[in-house]
Amino acid sequence: MGTKEEFYAHIEKGYTTKGDFITMGAAMLDGETVTGAHVKIPLKTLNRHGLIAGATGTGKTKTLQVIAENLSDKGIPVLLMDLKGDLSGIAQPSPGHPKIDERHEKIGLPFEPKSFPVEILSLSEQDGVKLRATVSEFGPILLSRILDLSETQEGIVAVIFKYCDDNKLPLLDLKDFKKVLQYATGTGKKEFAKEYGRISTSSTGTILRKIIELEQQGADLFFGEKSFDVEDLTRIDENGRGYINIVRLTDIQDRPKLFSTFMLSLLAEIYSTFPEQGDSDRPELIFFIDEAHLIFKEASDALLDQIESIVKLIRSKGIGLYFVTQNPTDVPNAVLAQLGLKVQHALRAFTARDRKAIKLTAENYPISAYYDTKEVLTSLGIGEALITALDEKGRPTPLAATMLRAPMSRMDILSDGELDSVINQSKLVKKYNDVIDRESAYEILNEKIERAEKEAEKEAEKEKEYQTRRTSTRRTTTRRSTRQNPIIKVLTSATFIRGVLGVLKKVMR
């Protein structure tokens, strides 16, 4: 191991940046902070995604808060998925504390308490800006991925979307989609078979069951209008600071399919609408996914493929994705390989399994001449982390055990009154919180089915009347044929015929 001076030069060289940057804290050697050896992350590479990992209670959420604050100060908007509900305090300044002052003196950075511009967003019945999207905006591929459908079932979903496009049937919410699915195997079966081929009732039954499962997680609140415009995530306040958009997920943290559905739809919408940035000097938006292991744990293979594809592609739009979880092994290798910034808090070695996880984690970080990574991972204190990022040329920076700066905002949740104040001042609440239920596929098909049923009833009545008249005519004819006129009876009797024949014979003589 080198000297303290050599280490300082090592950090300064590895973290020197010509462009703008955010400062995470100061590097440490042998458990002591090297004042002024600042660990800096270039804004230019923040769209290369990242990971914040560590055991419970080691400071992951505060690290997320520090990064979000510094991005906001640089005019970069942030979206936070807050499952534990402990990030709303960003809207209020830190009350300060002697330990914070002591920490910043060691780091060699001033501490300035600040509040930040915040929007509270909601996927559920909690207060906040309502996040919604229509089924049409999802599209057949993403909807099929989320429902984890087979190839045959995916084909049926594609046909349903095509039918709705061809017949101008808006697919706004899940009841629209279910109604078209039922129509395809019910009243409209012949219509579908003629235009799009026969649809299996067993397959549609499976799709319906999976939609009901999604509804039970609360997705019926998410699908619908008014659709959230992703451009509203990129707002800047009057002081040039980016808004920190906090999605409250505390009441649905046990329903990972719902928030993973939201996450994917939002990312898909961002990818389709944001322009290509090329080699930009700063990101457009940074997206933090807290408790990310919940998404990966419940995700199907198809969903994982979708996440991997988005992670690879979306950085070209200037979007950075940051996964916050307990252990890097919670994140699939294909996704982990795409993450440029890694902030690793302490891990605990209580069991053989823990020790194995620590060994695997250490292998994810650059080899350092100054650290035994496995040893450092178990000895880091609260608010300390191993950091490696990408420099402006895309090269990994040296591994640095770092004492992190403290959040400038409050490290606590807002009171109910403070939360109400933030929500009541929001312009987006007024824009999105009125529910719109315009005429869509559900109503249009119901009317179509009612008309068809009325026509069927009329046809049935006509047929009934026709059959009644026909039966009546048959009975009359039968009665007439069995009640012959007495004269006709005489004329047709054998005696009469013989008499007539006798007369004719006499005349002929």
Short mmCIF file of C-alpha atoms in Angstrom, two decimals:
data_model
loop_
_atom_site.label_atom_id
_atom_site.label_comp_id
_atom_site.label_asym_id
_atom_site.label_seq_id
_atom_site.Cartn_x
_atom_site.Cartn_y
_atom_site.Cartn_z
CA MET A 1 0.00 0.00 0.00
CA GLY A 2 1.17 3.51 -0.78
CA THR A 3 1.46 6.57 1.47
CA LYS A 4 -1.36 8.97 2.29
CA GLU A 5 0.11 11.51 -0.15
CA GLU A 6 0.26 8.92 -2.94
CA PHE A 7 -3.32 7.93 -2.20
CA TYR A 8 -4.44 11.58 -2.36
CA ALA A 9 -2.75 11.98 -5.76
CA HIS A 10 -4.31 8.68 -6.89
CA ILE A 11 -7.83 9.93 -6.03
CA GLU A 12 -7.26 13.42 -7.44
CA LYS A 13 -6.05 11.99 -10.74
CA GLY A 14 -8.85 9.41 -11.00
CA TYR A 15 -11.66 11.86 -10.16
CA THR A 16 -10.48 14.96 -12.00
CA THR A 17 -13.17 16.27 -14.35
CA LYS A 18 -13.16 19.16 -16.82
CA GLY A 19 -16.94 19.46 -16.96
CA ASP A 20 -19.59 19.90 -14.27
CA PHE A 21 -19.88 17.29 -11.54
CA ILE A 22 -21.47 16.37 -8.21
CA THR A 23 -19.30 15.73 -5.14
CA MET A 24 -20.14 12.62 -3.15
CA GLY A 25 -17.69 13.13 -0.26
CA ALA A 26 -14.04 12.51 0.57
CA ALA A 27 -11.99 9.33 0.12
CA MET A 28 -10.79 7.35 3.15
CA LEU A 29 -7.62 5.37 3.77
CA ASP A 30 -7.19 2.98 6.71
CA GLY A 31 -10.51 4.18 8.09
CA GLU A 32 -9.44 7.85 8.13
CA THR A 33 -10.77 10.59 5.84
CA VAL A 34 -8.24 12.20 3.53
CA THR A 35 -9.57 15.77 3.66
CA GLY A 36 -9.92 17.32 0.24
CA ALA A 37 -9.55 14.03 -1.68
CA HIS A 38 -13.00 14.52 -3.11
CA VAL A 39 -14.88 11.84 -5.01
CA LYS A 40 -16.55 13.59 -7.95
CA ILE A 41 -19.03 12.15 -10.45
CA PRO A 42 -19.12 13.89 -13.87
CA LEU A 43 -22.61 14.91 -14.97
CA LYS A 44 -21.61 13.72 -18.43
CA THR A 45 -21.65 10.04 -17.39
CA LEU A 46 -24.66 10.02 -15.05
CA ASN A 47 -26.87 8.66 -17.84
CA ARG A 48 -24.77 5.46 -17.71
CA HIS A 49 -26.97 4.22 -14.86
CA GLY A 50 -25.96 3.12 -11.38
CA LEU A 51 -26.36 1.00 -8.28
CA ILE A 52 -26.69 1.90 -4.60
CA ALA A 53 -26.37 -1.24 -2.48
CA GLY A 54 -25.81 -2.23 1.13
CA ALA A 55 -27.29 -3.88 4.19
CA THR A 56 -30.33 -2.41 5.95
CA GLY A 57 -29.42 0.64 8.04
CA THR A 58 -26.11 1.44 6.35
CA GLY A 59 -27.31 4.66 4.68
CA LYS A 60 -28.53 3.73 1.16
CA THR A 61 -31.57 6.01 1.33
CA LYS A 62 -29.50 8.97 2.52
CA THR A 63 -27.06 8.40 -0.34
CA LEU A 64 -29.99 8.47 -2.76
CA GLN A 65 -31.14 11.70 -1.09
CA VAL A 66 -27.66 13.28 -1.42
CA ILE A 67 -27.43 12.45 -5.14
CA ALA A 68 -30.99 13.67 -5.80
CA GLU A 69 -30.34 16.98 -4.02
CA ASN A 70 -27.13 17.65 -5.90
CA LEU A 71 -28.73 16.82 -9.22
CA SER A 72 -31.60 19.20 -8.46
CA ASP A 73 -29.12 21.95 -7.61
CA LYS A 74 -27.53 21.38 -11.04
CA GLY A 75 -30.91 21.83 -12.76
CA ILE A 76 -31.42 18.10 -13.41
CA PRO A 77 -34.89 16.70 -12.55
CA VAL A 78 -35.19 13.46 -10.58
CA LEU A 79 -37.83 10.75 -10.19
CA LEU A 80 -37.78 8.69 -6.97
CA MET A 81 -39.81 5.54 -6.41
CA ASP A 82 -40.29 5.70 -2.64
CA LEU A 83 -41.49 2.36 -1.25
CA LYS A 84 -40.67 3.01 2.39
CA GLY A 85 -42.11 6.53 2.46
CA ASP A 86 -39.02 8.17 3.97
CA LEU A 87 -38.00 10.59 1.22
CA SER A 88 -40.65 13.33 1.48
CA GLY A 89 -38.42 15.31 3.88
CA ILE A 90 -36.49 16.56 0.82
CA ALA A 91 -39.13 19.32 0.68
CA GLN A 92 -37.84 20.78 3.98
CA PRO A 93 -34.34 22.02 4.95
CA SER A 94 -32.18 20.02 7.36
CA PRO A 95 -32.39 21.28 10.96
CA GLY A 96 -28.64 20.67 11.20
CA HIS A 97 -26.71 18.77 13.86
CA PRO A 98 -23.22 18.92 15.45
CA LYS A 99 -22.41 15.49 13.98
CA ILE A 100 -23.20 16.80 10.49
CA ASP A 101 -20.84 19.75 11.06
CA GLU A 102 -18.13 17.36 12.28
CA ARG A 103 -18.60 15.10 9.24
CA HIS A 104 -18.34 17.99 6.77
CA GLU A 105 -15.26 19.37 8.48
CA LYS A 106 -13.57 15.99 7.92
CA ILE A 107 -14.70 15.90 4.30
CA GLY A 108 -13.62 19.49 3.64
CA LEU A 109 -16.99 20.66 2.26
CA PRO A 110 -19.33 23.38 3.58
CA PHE A 111 -22.78 22.32 4.80
CA GLU A 112 -25.76 24.42 3.70
CA PRO A 113 -29.27 23.33 4.81
CA LYS A 114 -31.77 23.57 1.92
CA SER A 115 -35.24 22.53 0.86
CA PHE A 116 -35.85 21.38 -2.71
CA PRO A 117 -38.76 21.68 -5.17
CA VAL A 118 -40.83 18.51 -4.78
CA GLU A 119 -43.84 16.93 -6.52
CA ILE A 120 -45.68 14.14 -4.72
CA LEU A 121 -47.00 11.55 -7.19
CA SER A 122 -49.32 8.61 -6.51
CA LEU A 123 -50.23 5.32 -8.20
CA SER A 124 -52.91 4.48 -5.65
CA GLU A 125 -55.60 6.21 -3.62
CA GLN A 126 -52.98 8.14 -1.63
CA ASP A 127 -52.95 11.92 -2.10
CA GLY A 128 -50.70 13.32 -4.79
CA VAL A 129 -50.55 13.79 -8.56
CA LYS A 130 -52.33 10.78 -10.08
CA LEU A 131 -50.22 8.77 -12.50
CA ARG A 132 -52.27 7.13 -15.23
CA ALA A 133 -51.73 5.65 -18.69
CA THR A 134 -54.13 4.17 -21.22
CA VAL A 135 -54.02 0.57 -22.39
CA SER A 136 -53.45 1.86 -25.94
CA GLU A 137 -50.32 3.70 -24.80
CA PHE A 138 -49.00 0.47 -23.33
CA GLY A 139 -49.36 -1.33 -26.66
CA PRO A 140 -49.68 -5.08 -27.23
CA ILE A 141 -46.03 -6.03 -26.66
CA LEU A 142 -45.57 -4.37 -23.28
CA LEU A 143 -48.99 -5.49 -22.05
CA SER A 144 -48.18 -9.08 -23.04
CA ARG A 145 -44.81 -8.88 -21.26
CA ILE A 146 -46.40 -7.63 -18.07
CA LEU A 147 -49.09 -10.33 -18.16
CA ASP A 148 -46.42 -12.96 -18.90
CA LEU A 149 -48.33 -14.41 -21.86
CA SER A 150 -47.40 -17.26 -24.16
CA GLU A 151 -46.64 -16.64 -27.83
CA THR A 152 -50.16 -17.69 -28.83
CA GLN A 153 -51.72 -15.41 -26.23
CA GLU A 154 -49.47 -12.53 -27.36
CA GLY A 155 -50.88 -13.05 -30.86
CA ILE A 156 -54.43 -12.71 -29.53
CA VAL A 157 -53.54 -9.47 -27.72
CA ALA A 158 -52.04 -8.12 -30.96
CA VAL A 159 -55.26 -9.02 -32.81
CA ILE A 160 -57.35 -7.25 -30.16
CA PHE A 161 -55.30 -4.07 -30.58
CA LYS A 162 -55.53 -4.33 -34.39
CA TYR A 163 -59.31 -4.78 -34.25
CA CYS A 164 -59.63 -1.72 -32.00
CA ASP A 165 -57.42 0.34 -34.33
CA ASP A 166 -59.40 -0.76 -37.40
CA ASN A 167 -62.76 -0.01 -35.77
CA LYS A 168 -61.75 3.17 -33.91
CA LEU A 169 -62.39 1.69 -30.47
CA PRO A 170 -60.32 3.54 -27.83
CA LEU A 171 -58.62 1.19 -25.34
CA LEU A 172 -58.38 3.40 -22.28
CA ASP A 173 -58.66 1.15 -19.25
CA LEU A 174 -58.71 -2.55 -18.40
CA LYS A 175 -62.48 -2.84 -18.63
CA ASP A 176 -62.20 -1.76 -22.28
CA PHE A 177 -59.69 -4.49 -23.00
CA LYS A 178 -61.72 -7.14 -21.16
CA LYS A 179 -64.90 -6.17 -23.03
CA VAL A 180 -63.22 -6.52 -26.45
CA LEU A 181 -61.73 -9.86 -25.38
CA GLN A 182 -65.17 -11.14 -24.33
CA TYR A 183 -66.76 -9.77 -27.52
CA ALA A 184 -64.20 -11.60 -29.65
CA THR A 185 -65.36 -14.99 -28.34
CA GLY A 186 -69.01 -14.08 -27.83
CA THR A 187 -71.28 -11.82 -29.84
CA GLY A 188 -68.53 -10.83 -32.26
CA LYS A 189 -67.13 -14.33 -32.79
CA LYS A 190 -68.20 -14.52 -36.46
CA GLU A 191 -66.93 -11.00 -37.17
CA PHE A 192 -63.53 -11.82 -35.69
CA ALA A 193 -63.29 -15.18 -37.43
CA LYS A 194 -64.03 -13.61 -40.82
CA GLU A 195 -61.53 -10.73 -40.51
CA TYR A 196 -58.81 -11.94 -38.14
CA GLY A 197 -59.19 -15.69 -37.74
CA ARG A 198 -60.73 -17.78 -35.03
CA ILE A 199 -59.80 -16.96 -31.43
CA SER A 200 -59.52 -19.71 -28.82
CA THR A 201 -61.81 -19.31 -25.80
CA SER A 202 -59.32 -21.15 -23.58
CA SER A 203 -56.59 -18.62 -24.46
CA THR A 204 -58.85 -15.63 -23.90
CA GLY A 205 -59.89 -17.16 -20.57
CA THR A 206 -56.24 -17.32 -19.48
CA ILE A 207 -55.63 -13.71 -20.54
CA LEU A 208 -58.72 -12.57 -18.62
CA ARG A 209 -57.56 -14.33 -15.46
CA LYS A 210 -54.16 -12.60 -15.67
CA ILE A 211 -55.80 -9.21 -16.17
CA ILE A 212 -57.97 -9.83 -13.10
CA GLU A 213 -54.82 -10.69 -11.13
CA LEU A 214 -53.31 -7.34 -12.20
CA GLU A 215 -56.54 -5.54 -11.23
CA GLN A 216 -56.40 -7.12 -7.79
CA GLN A 217 -53.03 -5.40 -7.28
CA GLY A 218 -54.72 -2.05 -7.97
CA ALA A 219 -53.88 -1.60 -11.66
CA ASP A 220 -57.42 -0.41 -12.41
CA LEU A 221 -56.41 2.86 -10.67
CA PHE A 222 -53.41 3.22 -12.96
CA PHE A 223 -55.01 2.49 -16.35
CA GLY A 224 -57.18 5.31 -17.66
CA GLU A 225 -57.26 9.02 -18.32
CA LYS A 226 -55.94 11.64 -18.01
CA SER A 227 -52.64 10.16 -19.16
CA PHE A 228 -49.56 11.51 -17.43
CA ASP A 229 -47.31 13.52 -19.75
CA VAL A 230 -43.70 12.44 -19.11
CA GLU A 231 -42.50 15.93 -20.07
CA ASP A 232 -43.89 17.04 -16.71
CA LEU A 233 -41.10 15.05 -15.02
CA THR A 234 -38.50 17.40 -16.47
CA ARG A 235 -39.71 20.67 -14.95
CA ILE A 236 -37.32 23.28 -13.55
CA ASP A 237 -38.37 25.74 -10.82
CA GLU A 238 -37.99 29.52 -10.89
CA ASN A 239 -34.53 29.22 -9.31
CA GLY A 240 -33.23 26.89 -12.02
CA ARG A 241 -33.39 23.75 -9.86
CA GLY A 242 -34.79 20.48 -11.14
CA TYR A 243 -37.96 19.14 -9.54
CA ILE A 244 -37.62 16.02 -7.39
CA ASN A 245 -40.65 13.89 -8.25
CA ILE A 246 -41.45 11.40 -5.47
CA VAL A 247 -43.77 8.49 -6.29
CA ARG A 248 -45.35 7.34 -3.03
CA LEU A 249 -45.61 3.54 -2.99
CA THR A 250 -45.94 2.82 0.72
CA ASP A 251 -49.42 1.29 0.44
CA ILE A 252 -48.56 -0.93 -2.55
CA GLN A 253 -45.07 -2.15 -1.65
CA ASP A 254 -46.48 -5.68 -1.37
CA ARG A 255 -47.71 -5.47 -4.98
CA PRO A 256 -44.50 -5.33 -7.03
CA LYS A 257 -46.26 -6.16 -10.31
CA LEU A 258 -48.13 -2.86 -10.10
CA PHE A 259 -45.12 -0.59 -9.64
CA SER A 260 -42.99 -2.58 -12.08
CA THR A 261 -45.85 -2.16 -14.58
CA PHE A 262 -45.77 1.58 -13.94
CA MET A 263 -41.99 1.74 -14.18
CA LEU A 264 -41.84 -0.06 -17.52
CA SER A 265 -44.70 1.90 -19.05
CA LEU A 266 -43.14 5.17 -17.96
CA LEU A 267 -39.72 4.22 -19.32
CA ALA A 268 -41.27 3.02 -22.59
CA GLU A 269 -43.13 6.33 -22.92
CA ILE A 270 -39.97 8.32 -22.15
CA TYR A 271 -37.98 6.34 -24.70
CA SER A 272 -40.59 6.86 -27.41
CA THR A 273 -41.04 10.61 -26.81
CA PHE A 274 -37.67 12.01 -25.66
CA PRO A 275 -35.25 13.07 -28.42
CA GLU A 276 -31.85 11.46 -28.88
CA GLN A 277 -29.22 13.38 -26.91
CA GLY A 278 -26.04 12.01 -28.40
CA ASP A 279 -22.90 12.82 -26.41
CA SER A 280 -24.51 15.34 -24.06
CA ASP A 281 -22.75 17.04 -21.13
CA ARG A 282 -25.60 16.36 -18.71
CA PRO A 283 -28.54 13.95 -18.30
CA GLU A 284 -32.14 14.90 -18.98
CA LEU A 285 -33.64 12.95 -16.08
CA ILE A 286 -32.41 10.56 -13.37
CA PHE A 287 -34.72 7.76 -12.23
CA PHE A 288 -34.16 6.05 -8.83
CA ILE A 289 -35.83 2.70 -8.13
CA ASP A 290 -35.75 1.99 -4.38
CA GLU A 291 -36.06 -1.61 -3.11
CA ALA A 292 -35.30 -2.77 -6.66
CA HIS A 293 -34.97 -6.40 -5.52
CA LEU A 294 -38.78 -6.54 -5.25
CA ILE A 295 -39.08 -5.90 -8.99
CA PHE A 296 -36.45 -8.44 -10.02
CA LYS A 297 -37.67 -11.08 -7.57
CA GLU A 298 -41.20 -11.11 -9.00
CA ALA A 299 -40.32 -10.45 -12.64
CA SER A 300 -40.92 -13.08 -15.33
CA ASP A 301 -38.21 -13.85 -17.89
CA ALA A 302 -40.08 -11.74 -20.45
CA LEU A 303 -40.23 -8.81 -18.04
CA LEU A 304 -36.52 -9.13 -17.25
CA ASP A 305 -35.74 -9.10 -20.98
CA GLN A 306 -37.81 -5.92 -21.31
CA ILE A 307 -35.97 -4.24 -18.40
CA GLU A 308 -32.59 -5.24 -19.85
CA SER A 309 -33.50 -3.81 -23.26
CA ILE A 310 -34.67 -0.52 -21.76
CA VAL A 311 -31.53 -0.18 -19.61
CA LYS A 312 -29.38 -0.60 -22.73
CA LEU A 313 -31.33 1.77 -24.94
CA ILE A 314 -32.66 4.59 -22.79
CA ARG A 315 -29.34 6.19 -21.88
CA SER A 316 -29.18 7.55 -25.46
CA LYS A 317 -32.15 9.72 -24.46
CA GLY A 318 -30.21 11.19 -21.55
CA ILE A 319 -31.99 9.07 -18.92
CA GLY A 320 -30.08 7.47 -16.04
CA LEU A 321 -31.54 4.53 -14.09
CA TYR A 322 -30.33 3.90 -10.55
CA PHE A 323 -31.24 0.71 -8.70
CA VAL A 324 -31.26 0.80 -4.88
CA THR A 325 -31.13 -2.61 -3.20
CA GLN A 326 -29.44 -4.62 -0.46
CA ASN A 327 -26.99 -6.63 -2.51
CA PRO A 328 -25.65 -6.34 -6.08
CA THR A 329 -26.62 -10.00 -6.55
CA ASP A 330 -30.28 -8.85 -6.35
CA VAL A 331 -29.79 -7.33 -9.80
CA PRO A 332 -29.54 -9.65 -12.84
CA ASN A 333 -26.02 -9.83 -14.29
CA ALA A 334 -27.18 -8.53 -17.68
CA VAL A 335 -28.49 -5.37 -15.99
CA LEU A 336 -25.59 -5.08 -13.51
CA ALA A 337 -23.11 -5.02 -16.40
CA GLN A 338 -24.77 -1.83 -17.71
CA LEU A 339 -24.35 0.17 -14.49
CA GLY A 340 -21.57 2.78 -14.53
CA LEU A 341 -21.78 4.25 -11.01
CA LYS A 342 -21.62 1.82 -8.09
CA VAL A 343 -22.06 2.98 -4.49
CA GLN A 344 -21.59 0.03 -2.14
CA HIS A 345 -22.42 0.43 1.55
CA ALA A 346 -21.45 -2.11 4.18
CA LEU A 347 -22.49 -5.77 4.04
CA ARG A 348 -22.84 -8.04 7.04
CA ALA A 349 -21.14 -11.45 7.28
CA PHE A 350 -23.41 -13.33 9.69
CA THR A 351 -23.65 -16.59 7.74
CA ALA A 352 -21.75 -18.65 5.16
CA ARG A 353 -24.22 -17.41 2.57
CA ASP A 354 -23.43 -13.79 3.56
CA ARG A 355 -19.69 -14.42 3.20
CA LYS A 356 -20.24 -15.92 -0.25
CA ALA A 357 -22.31 -12.87 -1.25
CA ILE A 358 -19.54 -10.54 -0.03
CA LYS A 359 -16.98 -12.41 -2.12
CA LEU A 360 -19.19 -12.11 -5.22
CA THR A 361 -19.84 -8.43 -4.50
CA ALA A 362 -16.11 -7.67 -4.19
CA GLU A 363 -15.57 -9.14 -7.66
CA ASN A 364 -17.89 -6.48 -9.12
CA TYR A 365 -15.44 -3.70 -8.21
CA PRO A 366 -12.07 -2.68 -9.68
CA ILE A 367 -8.98 -4.15 -8.01
CA SER A 368 -7.34 -1.56 -5.76
CA ALA A 369 -3.75 -1.25 -4.56
CA TYR A 370 -5.05 0.49 -1.44
CA TYR A 371 -7.91 -1.77 -0.30
CA ASP A 372 -8.77 -5.37 0.44
CA THR A 373 -12.28 -4.98 -0.92
CA LYS A 374 -13.80 -7.95 0.95
CA GLU A 375 -12.45 -6.62 4.26
CA VAL A 376 -13.57 -3.03 3.61
CA LEU A 377 -17.11 -4.21 2.73
CA THR A 378 -17.64 -5.48 6.26
CA SER A 379 -15.92 -2.60 8.08
CA LEU A 380 -17.62 0.44 6.53
CA GLY A 381 -19.59 2.62 8.95
CA ILE A 382 -22.98 4.26 8.47
CA GLY A 383 -22.77 6.91 5.77
CA GLU A 384 -19.61 5.39 4.28
CA ALA A 385 -19.40 3.50 0.99
CA LEU A 386 -17.11 2.10 -1.67
CA ILE A 387 -17.53 4.11 -4.87
CA THR A 388 -16.46 3.65 -8.47
CA ALA A 389 -17.89 5.60 -11.39
CA LEU A 390 -17.07 6.38 -15.01
CA ASP A 391 -14.86 9.31 -15.88
CA GLU A 392 -15.58 11.63 -18.80
CA LYS A 393 -13.96 9.18 -21.22
CA GLY A 394 -16.08 6.30 -19.96
CA ARG A 395 -13.27 4.63 -17.96
CA PRO A 396 -13.89 3.24 -14.43
CA THR A 397 -12.55 5.54 -11.74
CA PRO A 398 -10.38 4.18 -8.91
CA LEU A 399 -12.21 2.38 -6.12
CA ALA A 400 -12.61 4.80 -3.20
CA ALA A 401 -13.86 4.10 0.31
CA THR A 402 -15.76 7.35 0.84
CA MET A 403 -17.17 9.30 3.75
CA LEU A 404 -20.34 10.65 2.20
CA ARG A 405 -21.62 14.16 2.64
CA ALA A 406 -24.86 14.61 4.62
CA PRO A 407 -28.19 15.48 2.98
CA MET A 408 -28.95 19.20 2.89
CA SER A 409 -32.65 18.52 3.36
CA ARG A 410 -34.44 16.88 6.25
CA MET A 411 -33.67 13.21 6.91
CA ASP A 412 -37.24 12.49 7.92
CA ILE A 413 -40.77 12.35 6.50
CA LEU A 414 -43.11 15.32 6.23
CA SER A 415 -45.93 15.69 8.71
CA ASP A 416 -49.50 15.36 7.36
CA GLY A 417 -49.87 19.14 7.38
CA GLU A 418 -46.58 19.69 5.52
CA LEU A 419 -47.52 17.00 2.98
CA ASP A 420 -50.93 18.62 2.39
CA SER A 421 -49.22 21.97 1.86
CA VAL A 422 -46.90 20.54 -0.84
CA ILE A 423 -49.80 18.79 -2.60
CA ASN A 424 -52.13 21.82 -2.41
CA GLN A 425 -49.49 24.05 -4.03
CA SER A 426 -48.97 21.63 -6.93
CA LYS A 427 -49.99 22.74 -10.40
CA LEU A 428 -49.91 19.12 -11.59
CA VAL A 429 -52.60 18.02 -9.09
CA LYS A 430 -55.02 20.41 -10.77
CA LYS A 431 -53.97 19.08 -14.17
CA TYR A 432 -54.26 15.33 -13.54
CA ASN A 433 -56.55 14.57 -10.61
CA ASP A 434 -59.93 14.92 -12.35
CA VAL A 435 -60.99 11.46 -13.54
CA ILE A 436 -62.09 11.37 -17.19
CA ASP A 437 -64.29 8.51 -18.39
CA ARG A 438 -65.06 9.31 -22.01
CA GLU A 439 -66.72 6.93 -24.43
CA SER A 440 -64.35 4.09 -25.23
CA ALA A 441 -64.37 0.44 -26.37
CA TYR A 442 -66.42 -0.67 -23.35
CA GLU A 443 -69.31 1.71 -24.02
CA ILE A 444 -69.17 1.41 -27.83
CA LEU A 445 -69.22 -2.40 -27.75
CA ASN A 446 -71.98 -2.45 -25.15
CA GLU A 447 -74.11 -0.32 -27.49
CA LYS A 448 -73.17 -2.57 -30.41
CA ILE A 449 -74.12 -5.69 -28.42
CA GLU A 450 -77.42 -4.10 -27.33
CA ARG A 451 -78.27 -3.25 -30.95
CA ALA A 452 -77.38 -6.77 -32.02
CA GLU A 453 -79.52 -8.24 -29.26
CA LYS A 454 -82.48 -6.02 -30.22
CA GLU A 455 -82.08 -7.04 -33.87
CA ALA A 456 -81.92 -10.65 -32.80
CA GLU A 457 -85.09 -10.21 -30.73
CA LYS A 458 -86.89 -8.61 -33.73
CA GLU A 459 -85.78 -11.47 -35.98
CA ALA A 460 -86.94 -13.97 -33.39
CA GLU A 461 -90.36 -12.25 -33.19
CA LYS A 462 -90.68 -12.25 -36.97
CA GLU A 463 -89.77 -15.92 -37.11
CA LYS A 464 -92.25 -16.68 -34.38
CA GLU A 465 -95.04 -14.81 -36.20
CA TYR A 466 -94.15 -16.56 -39.44
CA GLN A 467 -94.20 -19.96 -37.80
CA THR A 468 -97.58 -19.13 -36.12
CA ARG A 469 -99.13 -18.10 -39.45
CA ARG A 470 -97.71 -21.14 -41.18
CA THR A 471 -99.09 -23.48 -38.53
CA SER A 472 -102.52 -21.77 -38.72
CA THR A 473 -102.62 -22.15 -42.55
CA ARG A 474 -101.76 -25.84 -42.31
CA ARG A 475 -104.58 -26.44 -39.83
CA THR A 476 -107.18 -24.65 -42.02
CA THR A 477 -106.15 -26.64 -45.09
CA THR A 478 -106.38 -29.85 -43.13
CA ARG A 479 -109.86 -29.04 -41.87
CA ARG A 480 -111.07 -28.21 -45.39
CA SER A 481 -109.72 -31.40 -46.84
CA THR A 482 -111.41 -33.56 -44.19
CA ARG A 483 -114.84 -31.84 -44.30
CA GLN A 484 -116.02 -32.40 -47.89
CA ASN A 485 -119.19 -30.85 -49.29
CA PRO A 486 -122.08 -33.43 -49.41
CA ILE A 487 -122.56 -32.80 -53.14
CA ILE A 488 -118.86 -33.50 -53.77
CA LYS A 489 -119.21 -36.62 -51.73
CA VAL A 490 -122.09 -37.78 -53.94
CA LEU A 491 -120.27 -36.83 -57.11
CA THR A 492 -117.26 -38.77 -56.10
CA SER A 493 -119.09 -41.83 -54.84
CA ALA A 494 -118.72 -45.13 -56.66
CA THR A 495 -122.54 -45.42 -57.27
CA PHE A 496 -122.67 -42.06 -58.96
CA ILE A 497 -119.73 -42.87 -61.21
CA ARG A 498 -121.26 -46.18 -62.25
CA GLY A 499 -124.61 -44.41 -63.07
CA VAL A 500 -122.93 -41.81 -65.22
CA LEU A 501 -120.99 -44.46 -67.08
CA GLY A 502 -124.26 -46.37 -67.73
CA VAL A 503 -125.98 -43.32 -69.22
CA LEU A 504 -122.98 -42.68 -71.49
CA LYS A 505 -123.15 -46.24 -72.77
CA LYS A 506 -126.81 -45.93 -73.68
CA VAL A 507 -126.28 -42.68 -75.53
CA MET A 508 -123.43 -44.19 -77.48
CA ARG A 509 -125.74 -46.95 -78.66
#
